[in-house]
XYZ file of C-alpha atoms in Angstrom:
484
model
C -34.582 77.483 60.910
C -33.865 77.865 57.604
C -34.190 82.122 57.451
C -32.391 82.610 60.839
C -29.503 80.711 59.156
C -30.044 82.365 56.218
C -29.754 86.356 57.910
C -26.987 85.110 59.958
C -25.310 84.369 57.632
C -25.496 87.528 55.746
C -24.703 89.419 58.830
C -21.451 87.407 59.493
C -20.304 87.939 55.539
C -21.782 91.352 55.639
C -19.411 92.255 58.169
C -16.358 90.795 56.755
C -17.141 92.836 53.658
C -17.111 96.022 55.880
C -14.044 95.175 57.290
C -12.487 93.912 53.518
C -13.916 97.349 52.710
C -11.770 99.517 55.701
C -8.810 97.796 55.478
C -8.747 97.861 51.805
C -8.812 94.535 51.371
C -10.500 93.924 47.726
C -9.803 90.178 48.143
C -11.848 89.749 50.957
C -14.742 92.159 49.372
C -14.850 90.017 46.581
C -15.191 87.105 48.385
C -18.373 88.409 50.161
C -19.613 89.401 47.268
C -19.978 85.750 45.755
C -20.273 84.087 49.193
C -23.483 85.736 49.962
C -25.836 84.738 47.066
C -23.900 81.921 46.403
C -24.130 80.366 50.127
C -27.791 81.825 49.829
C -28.840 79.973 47.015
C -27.113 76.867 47.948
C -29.588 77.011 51.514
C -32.607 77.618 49.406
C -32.136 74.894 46.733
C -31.551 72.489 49.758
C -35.003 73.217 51.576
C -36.598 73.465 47.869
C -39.357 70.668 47.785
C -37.944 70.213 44.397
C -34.382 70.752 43.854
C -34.105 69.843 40.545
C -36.834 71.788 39.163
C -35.476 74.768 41.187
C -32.479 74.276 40.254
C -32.992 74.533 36.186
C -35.447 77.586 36.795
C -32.772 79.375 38.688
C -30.240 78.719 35.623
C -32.474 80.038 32.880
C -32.999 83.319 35.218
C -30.172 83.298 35.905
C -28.291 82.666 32.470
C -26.599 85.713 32.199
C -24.604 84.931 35.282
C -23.577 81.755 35.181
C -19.778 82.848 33.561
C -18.977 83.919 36.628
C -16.082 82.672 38.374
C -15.951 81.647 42.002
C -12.957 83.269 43.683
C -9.885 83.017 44.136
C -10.565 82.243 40.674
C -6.974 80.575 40.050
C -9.035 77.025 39.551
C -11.356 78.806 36.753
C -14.359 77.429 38.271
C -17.386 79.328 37.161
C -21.357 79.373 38.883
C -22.256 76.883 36.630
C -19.752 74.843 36.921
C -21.049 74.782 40.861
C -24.605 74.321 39.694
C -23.593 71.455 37.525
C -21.935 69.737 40.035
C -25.217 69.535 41.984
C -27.366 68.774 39.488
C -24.953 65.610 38.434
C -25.098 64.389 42.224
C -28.945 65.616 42.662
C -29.686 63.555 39.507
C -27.467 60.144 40.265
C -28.994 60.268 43.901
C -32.617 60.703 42.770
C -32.476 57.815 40.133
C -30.953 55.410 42.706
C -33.099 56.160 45.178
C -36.089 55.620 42.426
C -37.567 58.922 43.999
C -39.463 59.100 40.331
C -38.363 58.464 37.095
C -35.060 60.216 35.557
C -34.129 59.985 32.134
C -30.368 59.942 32.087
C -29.621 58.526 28.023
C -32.855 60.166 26.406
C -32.156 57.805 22.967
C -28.910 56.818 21.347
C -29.505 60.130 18.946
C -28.457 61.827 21.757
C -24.914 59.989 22.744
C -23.856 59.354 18.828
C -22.568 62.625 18.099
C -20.878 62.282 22.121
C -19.570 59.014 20.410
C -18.126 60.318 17.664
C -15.675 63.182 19.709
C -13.874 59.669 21.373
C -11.068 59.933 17.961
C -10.636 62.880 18.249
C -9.678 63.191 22.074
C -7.356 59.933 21.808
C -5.528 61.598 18.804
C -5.453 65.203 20.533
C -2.066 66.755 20.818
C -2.596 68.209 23.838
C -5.088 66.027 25.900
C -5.198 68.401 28.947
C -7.107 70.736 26.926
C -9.010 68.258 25.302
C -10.266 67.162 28.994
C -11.207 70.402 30.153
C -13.205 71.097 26.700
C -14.844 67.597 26.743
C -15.400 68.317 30.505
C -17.490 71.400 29.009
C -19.490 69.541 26.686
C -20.158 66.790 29.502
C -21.913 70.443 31.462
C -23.843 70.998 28.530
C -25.007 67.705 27.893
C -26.254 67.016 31.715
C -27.806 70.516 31.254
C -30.192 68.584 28.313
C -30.522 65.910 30.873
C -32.033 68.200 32.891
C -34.242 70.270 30.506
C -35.287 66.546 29.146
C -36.858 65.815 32.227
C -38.857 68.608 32.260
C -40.334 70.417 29.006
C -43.232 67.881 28.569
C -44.561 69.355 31.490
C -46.891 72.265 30.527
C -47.243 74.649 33.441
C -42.890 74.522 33.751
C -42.448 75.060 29.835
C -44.312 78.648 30.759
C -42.408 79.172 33.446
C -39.209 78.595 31.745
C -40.325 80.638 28.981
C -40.798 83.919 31.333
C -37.212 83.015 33.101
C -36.095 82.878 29.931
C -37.383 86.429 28.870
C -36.527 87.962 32.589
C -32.680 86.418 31.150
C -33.132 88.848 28.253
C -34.064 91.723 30.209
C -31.168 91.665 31.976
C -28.616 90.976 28.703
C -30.268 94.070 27.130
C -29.983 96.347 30.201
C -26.351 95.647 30.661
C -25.504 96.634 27.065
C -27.467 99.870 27.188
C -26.030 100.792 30.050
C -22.775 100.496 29.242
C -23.757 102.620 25.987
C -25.130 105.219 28.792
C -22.297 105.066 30.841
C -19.324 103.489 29.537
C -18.327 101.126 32.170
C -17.511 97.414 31.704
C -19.771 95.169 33.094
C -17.979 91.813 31.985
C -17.077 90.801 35.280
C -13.811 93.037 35.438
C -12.514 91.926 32.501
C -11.634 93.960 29.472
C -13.936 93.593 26.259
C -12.756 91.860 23.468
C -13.579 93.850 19.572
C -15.247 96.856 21.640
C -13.688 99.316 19.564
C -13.221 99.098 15.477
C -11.627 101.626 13.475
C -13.686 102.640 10.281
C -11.632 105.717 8.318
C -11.618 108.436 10.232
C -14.419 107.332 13.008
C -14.003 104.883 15.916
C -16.906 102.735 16.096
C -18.010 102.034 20.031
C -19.585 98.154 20.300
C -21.249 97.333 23.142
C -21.119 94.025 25.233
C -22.683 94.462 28.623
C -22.044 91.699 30.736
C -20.102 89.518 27.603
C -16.918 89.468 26.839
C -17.379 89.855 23.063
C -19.727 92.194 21.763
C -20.883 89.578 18.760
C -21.488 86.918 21.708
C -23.944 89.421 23.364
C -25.344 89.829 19.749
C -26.232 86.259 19.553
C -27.624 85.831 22.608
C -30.124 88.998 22.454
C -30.744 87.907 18.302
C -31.758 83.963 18.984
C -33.851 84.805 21.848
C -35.001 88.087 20.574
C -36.418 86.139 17.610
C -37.671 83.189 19.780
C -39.534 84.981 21.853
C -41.182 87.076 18.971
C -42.565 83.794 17.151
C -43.357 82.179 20.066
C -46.003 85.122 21.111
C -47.131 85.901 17.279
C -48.146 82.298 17.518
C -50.021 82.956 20.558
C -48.367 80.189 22.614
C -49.010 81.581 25.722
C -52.256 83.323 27.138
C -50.616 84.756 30.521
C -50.556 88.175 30.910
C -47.650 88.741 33.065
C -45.841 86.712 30.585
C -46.881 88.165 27.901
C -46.084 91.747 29.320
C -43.106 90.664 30.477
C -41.722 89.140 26.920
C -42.729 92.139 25.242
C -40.975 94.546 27.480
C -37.868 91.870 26.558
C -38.393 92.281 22.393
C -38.821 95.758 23.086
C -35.251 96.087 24.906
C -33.996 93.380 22.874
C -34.039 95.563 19.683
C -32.028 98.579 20.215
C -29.633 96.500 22.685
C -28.688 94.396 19.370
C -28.282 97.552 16.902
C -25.535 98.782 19.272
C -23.922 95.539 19.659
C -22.957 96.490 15.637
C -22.834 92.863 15.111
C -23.679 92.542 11.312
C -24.626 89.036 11.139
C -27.002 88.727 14.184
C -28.976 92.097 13.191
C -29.899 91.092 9.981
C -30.069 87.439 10.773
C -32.546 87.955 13.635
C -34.317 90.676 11.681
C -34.552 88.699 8.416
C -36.135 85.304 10.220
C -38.381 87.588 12.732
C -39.826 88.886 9.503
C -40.230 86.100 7.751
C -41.728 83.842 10.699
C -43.816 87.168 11.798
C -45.642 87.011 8.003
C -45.858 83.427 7.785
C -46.467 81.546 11.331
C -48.313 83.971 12.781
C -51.938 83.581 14.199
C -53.319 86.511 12.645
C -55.045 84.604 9.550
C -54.378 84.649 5.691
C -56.231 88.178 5.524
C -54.210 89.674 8.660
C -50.969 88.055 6.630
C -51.702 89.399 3.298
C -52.358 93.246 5.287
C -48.822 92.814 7.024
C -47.029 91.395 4.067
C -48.468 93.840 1.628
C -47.833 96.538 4.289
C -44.110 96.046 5.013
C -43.621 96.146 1.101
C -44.870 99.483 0.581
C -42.874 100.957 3.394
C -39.711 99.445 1.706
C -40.960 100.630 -1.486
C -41.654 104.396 -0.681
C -38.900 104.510 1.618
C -36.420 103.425 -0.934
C -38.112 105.827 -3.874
C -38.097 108.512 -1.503
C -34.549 109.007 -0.958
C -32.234 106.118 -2.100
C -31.190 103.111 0.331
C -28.826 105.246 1.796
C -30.765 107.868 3.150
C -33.506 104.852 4.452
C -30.596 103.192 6.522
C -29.445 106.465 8.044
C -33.317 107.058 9.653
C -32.984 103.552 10.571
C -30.103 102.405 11.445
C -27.640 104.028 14.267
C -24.637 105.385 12.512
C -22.209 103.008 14.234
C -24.224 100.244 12.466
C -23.918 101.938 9.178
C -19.610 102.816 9.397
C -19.589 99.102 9.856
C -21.666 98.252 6.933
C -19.506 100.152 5.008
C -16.370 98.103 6.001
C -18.272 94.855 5.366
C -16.232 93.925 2.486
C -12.786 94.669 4.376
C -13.551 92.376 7.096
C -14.946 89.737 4.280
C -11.797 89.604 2.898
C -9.355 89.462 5.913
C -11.539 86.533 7.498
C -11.305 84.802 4.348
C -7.327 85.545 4.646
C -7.172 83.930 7.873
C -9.610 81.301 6.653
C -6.838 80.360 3.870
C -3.909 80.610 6.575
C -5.455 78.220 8.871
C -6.118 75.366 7.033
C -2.812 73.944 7.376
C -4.629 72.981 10.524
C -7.385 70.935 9.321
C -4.426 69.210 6.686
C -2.708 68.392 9.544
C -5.043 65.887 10.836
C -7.904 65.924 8.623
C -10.112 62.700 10.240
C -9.873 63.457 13.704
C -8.177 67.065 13.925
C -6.204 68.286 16.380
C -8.513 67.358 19.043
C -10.717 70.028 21.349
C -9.691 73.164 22.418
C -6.610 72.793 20.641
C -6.256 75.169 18.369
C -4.265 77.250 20.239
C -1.694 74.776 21.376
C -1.222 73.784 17.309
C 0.369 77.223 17.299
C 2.169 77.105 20.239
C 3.211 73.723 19.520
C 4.487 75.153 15.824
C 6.131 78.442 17.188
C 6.863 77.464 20.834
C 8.101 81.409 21.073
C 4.660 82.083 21.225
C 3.726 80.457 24.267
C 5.903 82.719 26.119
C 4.498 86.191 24.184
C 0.905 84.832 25.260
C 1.641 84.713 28.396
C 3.358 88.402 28.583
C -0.218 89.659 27.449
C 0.267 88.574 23.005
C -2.548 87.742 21.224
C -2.367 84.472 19.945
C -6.318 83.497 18.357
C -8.400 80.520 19.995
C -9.949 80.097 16.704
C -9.587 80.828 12.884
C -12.644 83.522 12.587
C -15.190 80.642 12.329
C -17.407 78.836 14.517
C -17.485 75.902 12.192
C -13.956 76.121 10.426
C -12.949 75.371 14.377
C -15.157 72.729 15.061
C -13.911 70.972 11.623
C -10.309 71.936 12.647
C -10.285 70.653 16.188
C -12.731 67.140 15.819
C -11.966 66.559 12.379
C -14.160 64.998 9.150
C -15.476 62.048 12.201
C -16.244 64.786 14.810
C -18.067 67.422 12.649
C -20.361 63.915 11.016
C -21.781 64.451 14.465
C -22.950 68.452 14.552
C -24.324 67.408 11.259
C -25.997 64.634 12.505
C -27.505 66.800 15.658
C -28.733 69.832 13.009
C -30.894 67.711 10.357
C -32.382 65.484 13.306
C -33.175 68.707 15.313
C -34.748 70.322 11.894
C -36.110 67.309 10.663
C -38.119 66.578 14.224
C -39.122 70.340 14.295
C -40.530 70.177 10.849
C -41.969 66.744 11.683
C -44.151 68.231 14.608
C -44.932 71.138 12.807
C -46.507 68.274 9.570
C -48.110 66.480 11.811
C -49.799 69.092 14.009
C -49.368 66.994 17.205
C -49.996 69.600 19.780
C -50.869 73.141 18.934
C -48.245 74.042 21.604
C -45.877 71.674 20.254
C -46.148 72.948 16.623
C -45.481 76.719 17.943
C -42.193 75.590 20.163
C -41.204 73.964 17.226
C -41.288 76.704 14.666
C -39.972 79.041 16.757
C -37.156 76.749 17.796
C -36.361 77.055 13.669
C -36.279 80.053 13.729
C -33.654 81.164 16.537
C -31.905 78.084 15.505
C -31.255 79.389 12.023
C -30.174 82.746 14.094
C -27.776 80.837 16.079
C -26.201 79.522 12.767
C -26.051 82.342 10.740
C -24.342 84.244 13.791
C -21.890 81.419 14.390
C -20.219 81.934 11.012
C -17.653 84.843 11.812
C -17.375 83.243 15.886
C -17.180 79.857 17.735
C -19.822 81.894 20.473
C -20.034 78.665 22.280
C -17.277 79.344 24.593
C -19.343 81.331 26.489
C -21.383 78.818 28.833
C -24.585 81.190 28.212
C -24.421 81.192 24.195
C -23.851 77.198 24.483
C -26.712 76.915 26.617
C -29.170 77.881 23.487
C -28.174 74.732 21.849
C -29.644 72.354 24.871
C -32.660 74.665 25.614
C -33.790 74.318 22.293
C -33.070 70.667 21.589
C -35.037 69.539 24.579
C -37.751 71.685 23.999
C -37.448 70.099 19.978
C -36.738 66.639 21.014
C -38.588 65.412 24.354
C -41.079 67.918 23.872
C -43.543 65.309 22.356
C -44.732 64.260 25.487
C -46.203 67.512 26.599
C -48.905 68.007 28.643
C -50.131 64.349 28.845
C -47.166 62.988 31.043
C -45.459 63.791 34.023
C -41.867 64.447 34.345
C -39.819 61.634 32.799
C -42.444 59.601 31.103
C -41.616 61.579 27.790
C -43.159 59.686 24.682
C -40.377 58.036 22.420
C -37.881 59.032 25.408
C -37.019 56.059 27.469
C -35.206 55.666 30.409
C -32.110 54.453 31.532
C-alpha cells in the first residue's frame, strides 16, 4: 500500500513540477522539489518498524541537509526543525505508552548547564530572540535525547559511524565541486568570506553546501580527525565501513586545504598526528617507526630548501597567501575583540541574553536596524565563538559550557583509565580528539549557528556520556543513566 502511495505521489508532484517548469513558475518548482523527498521520507519513517532509530540514522546521513528550509520559507523552518518535531512527539508518545524504556533527563549533569541559561533569558533585552535561540538549544538537546537512547547499542554505534562518514562524503564533494565549477551550492544563498583579498591576489575559499567557508572547515576537520583515530584504533572490523571511511579521510583532506581555514587545517592536522603516533594500534615498535619517520621528513624537508619552499610543495597557494596575512587578521579580530566588550560590561552576570548580540547594536544605533534591513552588514557576533557565548549568557551562563567541557573530558579520560570496554576506550579518545578540533576552530567563529556544526557537540557527548553501557544493554537501560 505503502509504494503505490509512495509512486503516486511522485507522479502527482512530478507533474506539478513540469507544469511549475512551463509556465515558469519557480515557486511551484521549488515546492516539488522539497515536497517529494520530504513527503517521501515522512511515508517511510511512518511504516519504519522503528521510527526512532530510523529517524536518528536518517539525520546523521543526512547531516549535511538538515539547514534546509521548507518553503515558502517566510516561517524559517528548516528539515530539522521538521524532524525534531517528530522525534519530540515520537518520543513523548513512546514513553507514555511504556512501548520500552526512554530516557528523557539522562542525569542532572545534563539539565545544569540548561539551568543555568534561565538568568540570562529573564534579563534578555530582546526576549523574542532569546526564544527562538533557546528554542534551538531545546533541538539540540532532544537530539542528545535521542543519541542517548541509542549508542550503548553496539551493532547501531557502527551504523552511525558509516552514516556519519557517508555525511562527510558528501560535505567534501560539495566543496570540490564548487572549486571545479564555481557554483554555489549553499542552498541559493550567497557565501559569506568566499573571497579575501591578500596584496595583489584574490584568494577563492570554498564552502560547498555551507554558508561560511570556516563552518565547512570545521565540520570536514572534527570529523576528518574522528574518523582517522577511530580506525587507527581499529574500532571497527567491517569492511564496507572501513572502505567507506577511508574514501571519507581521503576526500576529507584536500576538501579542508581549500576551505583556507587556518585554524581547522592545522588544528585537525596537529591532533590527527598526534593521536595517529600515540593511540594507535600499531604497537610501541610500529609507533617509534612512524614517529621517528615523520621527523626525518620534517627534518630533510626543512634542510633541503627552507620552510618556505616545504609549504609551497605542500600546501595549495591559496593556503599559503593566507598564511601570510595571519598576523593582519590577528590584529583586526583582536580590534573588534576590544570594541565589543562594552557588551559583556553591559551586563556582565547574565549578558544580554541569547541571540542578542545583534539587537545590542540595533538597540544602541537604532539607524542600523533600518541599513540591515536595506542589505548592511551589521555582525551576529564579535569574531569569537566564546567572546559571544560570554557576551550573550553572561559570567552564570558560560559556568555552564565550562561545566559541560571538563565533565565531557574528564569522563573521556575516565574510560580511557579505566579500560572499561576496548570499544569504549577508542570512542572515547577519539571523541578528544575532534573535540579539541571543534574548540580550537571555534575561536575566530560561533560555528554553532549552523544546525550541522552544533550537531557535533550532542553526537559526541552521547557517545562520551551514555556510552558506558555498551554492548551489554539494550536501548535505554544505559549504566549510570536513569530514567525519567
Amino acid at each position: 500500500m505503502s509504494i503505490v502511495f509512495i509512486i503516486g505521489t511522485f507522479i502527482v508532484l512530478l507533474g506539478a513540477g513540469i507544469y511549475g517548469t512551463t509556465m515558469d513558475k519557480f515557486a511551484i518548482w521549488k515546492f516539488v522539489l522539497f515536497s517529494v523527498p520530504l513527503l517521501t521520507y515522512i511515508i517511510v519513517m511512518f511504516s519504519s518498524r522503528d521510527r526512532l532509530r530510523f529517524i536518528l540514522l536518517s539525520l546523521i546521513i543526512f547531516l549535511p541537509f538538515i539547514g534546509l528550509k521548507i518553503p515558502p520559507g517566510s516561517l524559517g523552518l528548516t528539515v530539522f526543525d521538521v524532524l525534531m518535531f517528530f522525534t519530540f512527539f515520537l518520543l513523548l508518545a513512546e514513553k507514555l505508552g511504556a512501548k520500552r524504556e526512554i530516557v528523557l533527563i539522562p542525569t542532572h549533569h545534563d539539565w545544569f548547564p540548561l539551568f543555568l541559561l534561565i538568568p540570562s533569558a529573564l534579563t534578555s533585552i530582546s526576549y523574542f530572540n532569546s526564544l527562538g535561540s533557546l528554542i534551538s538549544i531545546g533541538e539540540i538537546y532532544l537530539a542528545y535525547v535521542l543519541l542517548v537512547n541509542f549508542v550503548s547499542e553496539k551493532e547501531f554505534i557502527e551504523r552511525l559511524h558509516l552514516n556519519l562518514a557517508f555525511a562527510l562524503i558528501i560535505v567534501c564533494l560539495f566543496v570540490l565541486l564548487e572549486k571545479a565549477t564555481g557554483i554555489n551550492f549553499n542552498y541559493g544563498a550567497a557565501h559569506s568570506g568566499q573571497y579575501m583579498q591578500v596584496d595583489k591576489y584574490v584568494v577563492h575559499r570554498t564552502a560547498g553546501i555551507f554558508q561560511d567557508p570556516q563552518k565547512a572547515a570545521q565540520f570536514i576537520g572534527v570529523i576528518m580527525t574522528y574518523l582517522i583515530v577511530v580506525n587507527c584504533r581499529k574500532t571497527f572490523q567491517n569492511s564496507f565501513y572501513m572502505l567507506v571511511s577511508n574514501v571519507a579521510i581521503a576526500l576529507s583532506i584536500p576538501a579542508l586545504f581549500i576551505t583556507v581555514s587556518r585554524a581547522a587545517i592545522f588544528g585537525s592536522m596537529a591532533v590527527s598526528a598526534v593521536f595517529f603516533l600515540f593511540f594507535n594500534k600499531a604497537g610501541l615498535v610500529g609507533k617509534l617507526f612512524m614517529g621517528c619517520a615523520l621527523c626525518l621528513v620534517l627534518v630533510f624537508g626543512w634542510l633541503a630548501g627552507g620552510k618556505d619552499v616545504v609549504l609551497s610543495k605542500v600546501l595549495p597557494a591559496s593556503t599559503l597567501r593566507r598564511l601570510e596575512k595571519s598576523s593582519d587578521d590577528i590584529q583586526g579580530r583582536t580590534r573588534v575583540w576590544e570594541d565589543s566588550w562594552r557588551v559583556f560590561k553591559s551586563s556582565p552576570l547574565t549578558g544580554i541574553g541569547p541571540g542578542n548580540y545583534r539587537e545590542f547594536f540595533f538597540q544602541e544605533n537604532p539607524n542600523l536596524r533600518e541599513f540591515f534591513a536595506h542589505g548592511g552588514f551589521v555582525p551576529d557576533m564579535p569574531e569569537s565563538g566564546y567572546l559571544k557565548i560570554l557576551y550573550e549568557v553572561g559570567i552564570i551562563g558560560s559556568i555552564g559550557c565550562i561545566y559541560f567541557f571538563f565533565r565531557f573530558m574528564g569522563t573521556a579520560a575516565g574510560n580511557f583509565i579505566i579500560q572499561a570496554d576496548k570499544h569504549l576506550v577508542s570512542l572515547c579518545i577519539a571523541s578528544i580528539a575532534a573535540m579539541l578540533v571543534f574548540l580550537a576552530t571555534f575561536i575566530t567563529i560561533f560555528t554553532v549557528s549552523d544546525k550541522r556544526n552544533a550537531m557535533i557537540v550532542p553526537l559526541l557527548a552521547a557517545i562520551v556520556f551514555a556510552g558506558s553501557g555498551r554492548p551489554k544493554t539494550p536501548m535505554g537501560a544505559v549504566n549510570g543513566v536513569r530514567s525519567l
